[in-house]
Amino acid sequence: MKKLALLAIPAALALAFTTTTANAADGKAVYSDNCAKCHGDDGKGATKMGAKLGAKDYSDAAVQAALTDDQAFKSIKEGLKKDDKTLMKPSELADEDIKASIAYLRTLKK
Ligand code: HEC
């Protein structure tokens, strides 16, 4: 019985690792489907919507540095407003997908 339990631990770890890897890979897909229309494929925000709403240039290291993952998560999850203008609607994405899209946005820093 004890031996079985010991065997179960690496199996659980392997499973957890696989799941994490899959999410990281999905970040790009989540971003392309849900974020790129405003933030652009390159994160520069140089799209029609991005320009209209004032999306920042996330390929800029300083812009990325000014933003924590927690802040990014909160803004995406709960939405972002400036005065009465809605910049981002509260996202219907799963928490894991939001995190994956932020991780992908981080890779767009030049
Ligand atoms: C309707 C257009 C639109 C969509 C879709 C959108 N955003 Fe945004 N987002 C904005 C605008 C506008 C801002 C405010 C200016 C800025 O920070 O770029 C913003 C802000 C942000 C911020 C900074 C938040 C803060 O607190 O400063 C992050 C990070 C972000 N968006 C990531 C994403 C991700 C990831 C997605 C997809 C899951 C997404 N956005 C979808 C328009 C959009």
PDB file of C-alpha atoms and ligand atoms in Angstrom:
ATOM      1  CA  MET A   1       0.000   0.000   0.000  1.00  0.00           C
ATOM      2  CA  LYS A   2       2.784   2.364   0.969  1.00  0.00           C
ATOM      3  CA  LYS A   3       4.602   1.551  -2.242  1.00  0.00           C
ATOM      4  CA  LEU A   4       1.529   2.366  -4.302  1.00  0.00           C
ATOM      5  CA  ALA A   5       1.183   5.769  -2.659  1.00  0.00           C
ATOM      6  CA  LEU A   6       4.807   6.562  -3.444  1.00  0.00           C
ATOM      7  CA  LEU A   7       4.252   5.634  -7.053  1.00  0.00           C
ATOM      8  CA  ALA A   8       1.216   7.901  -7.226  1.00  0.00           C
ATOM      9  CA  ILE A   9       3.204  11.026  -6.371  1.00  0.00           C
ATOM     10  CA  PRO A  10       5.391  11.160  -9.493  1.00  0.00           C
ATOM     11  CA  ALA A  11       2.337  10.346 -11.588  1.00  0.00           C
ATOM     12  CA  ALA A  12       0.437  13.303 -10.101  1.00  0.00           C
ATOM     13  CA  LEU A  13       3.424  15.567 -10.615  1.00  0.00           C
ATOM     14  CA  ALA A  14       3.777  14.476 -14.224  1.00  0.00           C
ATOM     15  CA  LEU A  15       0.115  15.226 -14.789  1.00  0.00           C
ATOM     16  CA  ALA A  16       0.392  18.676 -13.212  1.00  0.00           C
ATOM     17  CA  PHE A  17       3.412  19.430 -15.364  1.00  0.00           C
ATOM     18  CA  THR A  18       1.673  18.383 -18.566  1.00  0.00           C
ATOM     19  CA  THR A  19      -1.315  20.601 -17.759  1.00  0.00           C
ATOM     20  CA  THR A  20       0.900  23.622 -17.119  1.00  0.00           C
ATOM     21  CA  THR A  21       2.779  23.108 -20.365  1.00  0.00           C
ATOM     22  CA  ALA A  22      -0.445  22.836 -22.340  1.00  0.00           C
ATOM     23  CA  ASN A  23      -1.693  26.126 -20.872  1.00  0.00           C
ATOM     24  CA  ALA A  24       1.531  27.912 -21.679  1.00  0.00           C
ATOM     25  CA  ALA A  25       1.247  26.741 -25.271  1.00  0.00           C
ATOM     26  CA  ASP A  26      -2.359  27.903 -25.433  1.00  0.00           C
ATOM     27  CA  GLY A  27      -1.444  31.439 -24.400  1.00  0.00           C
ATOM     28  CA  LYS A  28      -0.777  32.414 -27.975  1.00  0.00           C
ATOM     29  CA  ALA A  29      -4.118  31.004 -29.176  1.00  0.00           C
ATOM     30  CA  VAL A  30      -6.037  32.691 -26.353  1.00  0.00           C
ATOM     31  CA  TYR A  31      -4.279  35.956 -27.101  1.00  0.00           C
ATOM     32  CA  SER A  32      -4.907  35.733 -30.861  1.00  0.00           C
ATOM     33  CA  ASP A  33      -8.587  35.002 -30.350  1.00  0.00           C
ATOM     34  CA  ASN A  34      -9.346  37.440 -27.535  1.00  0.00           C
ATOM     35  CA  CYS A  35      -6.769  40.184 -27.329  1.00  0.00           C
ATOM     36  CA  ALA A  36      -5.058  40.754 -30.667  1.00  0.00           C
ATOM     37  CA  LYS A  37      -7.934  42.721 -32.195  1.00  0.00           C
ATOM     38  CA  CYS A  38      -7.060  45.553 -29.815  1.00  0.00           C
ATOM     39  CA  HIS A  39      -3.516  44.873 -28.645  1.00  0.00           C
ATOM     40  CA  GLY A  40      -2.255  43.617 -32.008  1.00  0.00           C
ATOM     41  CA  ASP A  41      -0.424  40.387 -32.859  1.00  0.00           C
ATOM     42  CA  ASP A  42       2.792  42.160 -31.862  1.00  0.00           C
ATOM     43  CA  GLY A  43       1.360  43.704 -28.661  1.00  0.00           C
ATOM     44  CA  LYS A  44       1.888  47.225 -29.947  1.00  0.00           C
ATOM     45  CA  GLY A  45      -1.795  48.126 -29.903  1.00  0.00           C
ATOM     46  CA  ALA A  46      -1.522  49.484 -33.432  1.00  0.00           C
ATOM     47  CA  THR A  47      -4.904  48.128 -34.538  1.00  0.00           C
ATOM     48  CA  LYS A  48      -7.993  50.131 -35.425  1.00  0.00           C
ATOM     49  CA  MET A  49      -9.613  49.270 -32.075  1.00  0.00           C
ATOM     50  CA  GLY A  50      -6.346  49.698 -30.200  1.00  0.00           C
ATOM     51  CA  ALA A  51      -5.773  53.149 -31.624  1.00  0.00           C
ATOM     52  CA  LYS A  52      -9.341  54.195 -30.908  1.00  0.00           C
ATOM     53  CA  LEU A  53      -9.185  53.044 -27.284  1.00  0.00           C
ATOM     54  CA  GLY A  54      -5.607  54.072 -26.609  1.00  0.00           C
ATOM     55  CA  ALA A  55      -3.964  50.660 -26.191  1.00  0.00           C
ATOM     56  CA  LYS A  56      -0.371  50.919 -25.024  1.00  0.00           C
ATOM     57  CA  ASP A  57       2.703  49.484 -26.707  1.00  0.00           C
ATOM     58  CA  TYR A  58       3.426  46.245 -24.846  1.00  0.00           C
ATOM     59  CA  SER A  59       6.513  45.562 -26.910  1.00  0.00           C
ATOM     60  CA  ASP A  60       8.016  48.442 -24.875  1.00  0.00           C
ATOM     61  CA  ALA A  61      10.009  47.077 -21.919  1.00  0.00           C
ATOM     62  CA  ALA A  62       9.166  50.117 -19.758  1.00  0.00           C
ATOM     63  CA  VAL A  63       5.422  49.659 -20.321  1.00  0.00           C
ATOM     64  CA  GLN A  64       5.747  45.986 -19.360  1.00  0.00           C
ATOM     65  CA  ALA A  65       7.841  46.820 -16.301  1.00  0.00           C
ATOM     66  CA  ALA A  66       5.172  49.226 -15.024  1.00  0.00           C
ATOM     67  CA  LEU A  67       2.603  46.437 -14.973  1.00  0.00           C
ATOM     68  CA  THR A  68       2.450  43.580 -12.468  1.00  0.00           C
ATOM     69  CA  ASP A  69       0.868  40.238 -13.352  1.00  0.00           C
ATOM     70  CA  ASP A  70      -1.660  40.761 -10.541  1.00  0.00           C
ATOM     71  CA  GLN A  71      -2.704  44.127 -11.928  1.00  0.00           C
ATOM     72  CA  ALA A  72      -2.945  42.718 -15.451  1.00  0.00           C
ATOM     73  CA  PHE A  73      -5.047  39.804 -14.223  1.00  0.00           C
ATOM     74  CA  LYS A  74      -7.422  42.049 -12.291  1.00  0.00           C
ATOM     75  CA  SER A  75      -7.916  44.423 -15.229  1.00  0.00           C
ATOM     76  CA  ILE A  76      -8.659  41.585 -17.635  1.00  0.00           C
ATOM     77  CA  LYS A  77     -10.880  39.666 -15.228  1.00  0.00           C
ATOM     78  CA  GLU A  78     -12.878  42.627 -13.931  1.00  0.00           C
ATOM     79  CA  GLY A  79     -12.562  44.880 -16.939  1.00  0.00           C
ATOM     80  CA  LEU A  80     -10.924  48.266 -17.238  1.00  0.00           C
ATOM     81  CA  LYS A  81     -12.581  51.657 -17.404  1.00  0.00           C
ATOM     82  CA  LYS A  82     -11.318  55.169 -17.829  1.00  0.00           C
ATOM     83  CA  ASP A  83     -13.864  57.679 -16.607  1.00  0.00           C
ATOM     84  CA  ASP A  84     -17.052  56.430 -18.271  1.00  0.00           C
ATOM     85  CA  LYS A  85     -15.322  54.761 -21.176  1.00  0.00           C
ATOM     86  CA  THR A  86     -14.944  50.984 -21.147  1.00  0.00           C
ATOM     87  CA  LEU A  87     -11.460  50.043 -22.320  1.00  0.00           C
ATOM     88  CA  MET A  88     -11.785  46.316 -21.638  1.00  0.00           C
ATOM     89  CA  LYS A  89     -14.955  44.467 -20.822  1.00  0.00           C
ATOM     90  CA  PRO A  90     -14.789  41.963 -17.928  1.00  0.00           C
ATOM     91  CA  SER A  91     -13.412  38.794 -19.517  1.00  0.00           C
ATOM     92  CA  GLU A  92     -15.396  35.583 -19.656  1.00  0.00           C
ATOM     93  CA  LEU A  93     -12.193  33.564 -20.011  1.00  0.00           C
ATOM     94  CA  ALA A  94     -11.185  31.007 -17.396  1.00  0.00           C
ATOM     95  CA  ASP A  95      -8.562  32.235 -14.918  1.00  0.00           C
ATOM     96  CA  GLU A  96      -5.994  29.863 -16.411  1.00  0.00           C
ATOM     97  CA  ASP A  97      -6.583  31.278 -19.886  1.00  0.00           C
ATOM     98  CA  ILE A  98      -6.253  34.834 -18.628  1.00  0.00           C
ATOM     99  CA  LYS A  99      -2.928  33.918 -17.004  1.00  0.00           C
ATOM    100  CA  ALA A 100      -1.758  32.189 -20.180  1.00  0.00           C
ATOM    101  CA  SER A 101      -2.634  35.241 -22.279  1.00  0.00           C
ATOM    102  CA  ILE A 102      -0.696  37.504 -19.886  1.00  0.00           C
ATOM    103  CA  ALA A 103       2.289  35.157 -20.069  1.00  0.00           C
ATOM    104  CA  TYR A 104       2.089  35.365 -23.852  1.00  0.00           C
ATOM    105  CA  LEU A 105       1.824  39.168 -23.768  1.00  0.00           C
ATOM    106  CA  ARG A 106       5.042  39.138 -21.713  1.00  0.00           C
ATOM    107  CA  THR A 107       6.854  37.352 -24.538  1.00  0.00           C
ATOM    108  CA  LEU A 108       6.045  40.233 -26.923  1.00  0.00           C
ATOM    109  CA  LYS A 109       8.419  42.566 -25.069  1.00  0.00           C
ATOM    110  CA  LYS A 110      11.327  43.536 -27.296  1.00  0.00           C
TER     111      LYS A 110
HETATM  112  C1  HEC B   1     -11.699  46.000 -26.890  1.00  0.00           C
HETATM  113  C2  HEC B   1     -10.236  46.084 -26.984  1.00  0.00           C
HETATM  114  C3  HEC B   1      -9.418  45.224 -26.021  1.00  0.00           C
HETATM  115  C4  HEC B   1      -9.433  43.865 -25.886  1.00  0.00           C
HETATM  116  C5  HEC B   1     -10.264  42.858 -26.647  1.00  0.00           C
HETATM  117  C6  HEC B   1      -8.445  43.549 -24.865  1.00  0.00           C
HETATM  118  N1  HEC B   1      -7.857  44.696 -24.415  1.00  0.00           N
HETATM  119 FE1  HEC B   1      -6.443  44.838 -22.984  1.00  0.00          FE
HETATM  120  N2  HEC B   1      -6.639  46.835 -22.946  1.00  0.00           N
HETATM  121  C7  HEC B   1      -7.316  47.583 -23.890  1.00  0.00           C
HETATM  122  C8  HEC B   1      -7.122  48.988 -23.620  1.00  0.00           C
HETATM  123  C9  HEC B   1      -7.661  50.133 -24.448  1.00  0.00           C
HETATM  124  C10 HEC B   1      -6.322  49.068 -22.458  1.00  0.00           C
HETATM  125  C11 HEC B   1      -5.826  50.336 -21.729  1.00  0.00           C
HETATM  126  C12 HEC B   1      -4.512  50.831 -22.323  1.00  0.00           C
HETATM  127  C13 HEC B   1      -3.429  49.802 -22.232  1.00  0.00           C
HETATM  128  O1  HEC B   1      -2.982  49.479 -21.107  1.00  0.00           O
HETATM  129  O2  HEC B   1      -3.013  49.251 -23.273  1.00  0.00           O
HETATM  130  C14 HEC B   1      -6.027  47.693 -22.079  1.00  0.00           C
HETATM  131  C15 HEC B   1      -5.251  47.336 -21.012  1.00  0.00           C
HETATM  132  C16 HEC B   1      -4.683  46.083 -20.852  1.00  0.00           C
HETATM  133  C17 HEC B   1      -3.683  45.737 -19.888  1.00  0.00           C
HETATM  134  C18 HEC B   1      -3.122  46.675 -18.809  1.00  0.00           C
HETATM  135  C19 HEC B   1      -4.069  46.696 -17.627  1.00  0.00           C
HETATM  136  C20 HEC B   1      -3.691  47.698 -16.565  1.00  0.00           C
HETATM  137  O3  HEC B   1      -4.172  47.536 -15.453  1.00  0.00           O
HETATM  138  O4  HEC B   1      -2.945  48.636 -16.846  1.00  0.00           O
HETATM  139  C21 HEC B   1      -3.341  44.434 -20.103  1.00  0.00           C
HETATM  140  C22 HEC B   1      -2.304  43.612 -19.354  1.00  0.00           C
HETATM  141  C23 HEC B   1      -4.175  43.961 -21.172  1.00  0.00           C
HETATM  142  N3  HEC B   1      -4.985  44.979 -21.605  1.00  0.00           N
HETATM  143  C24 HEC B   1      -4.149  42.693 -21.689  1.00  0.00           C
HETATM  144  C25 HEC B   1      -5.160  42.163 -22.476  1.00  0.00           C
HETATM  145  C26 HEC B   1      -5.307  40.754 -22.759  1.00  0.00           C
HETATM  146  C27 HEC B   1      -4.327  39.681 -22.320  1.00  0.00           C
HETATM  147  C28 HEC B   1      -6.446  40.623 -23.488  1.00  0.00           C
HETATM  148  C29 HEC B   1      -7.086  39.350 -23.971  1.00  0.00           C
HETATM  149  C30 HEC B   1      -7.434  38.377 -22.946  1.00  0.00           C
HETATM  150  C31 HEC B   1      -6.981  41.964 -23.709  1.00  0.00           C
HETATM  151  N4  HEC B   1      -6.188  42.861 -23.055  1.00  0.00           N
HETATM  152  C32 HEC B   1      -8.112  42.275 -24.454  1.00  0.00           C
HETATM  153  C33 HEC B   1      -8.089  47.075 -24.918  1.00  0.00           C
HETATM  154  C34 HEC B   1      -8.420  45.746 -25.093  1.00  0.00           C
END
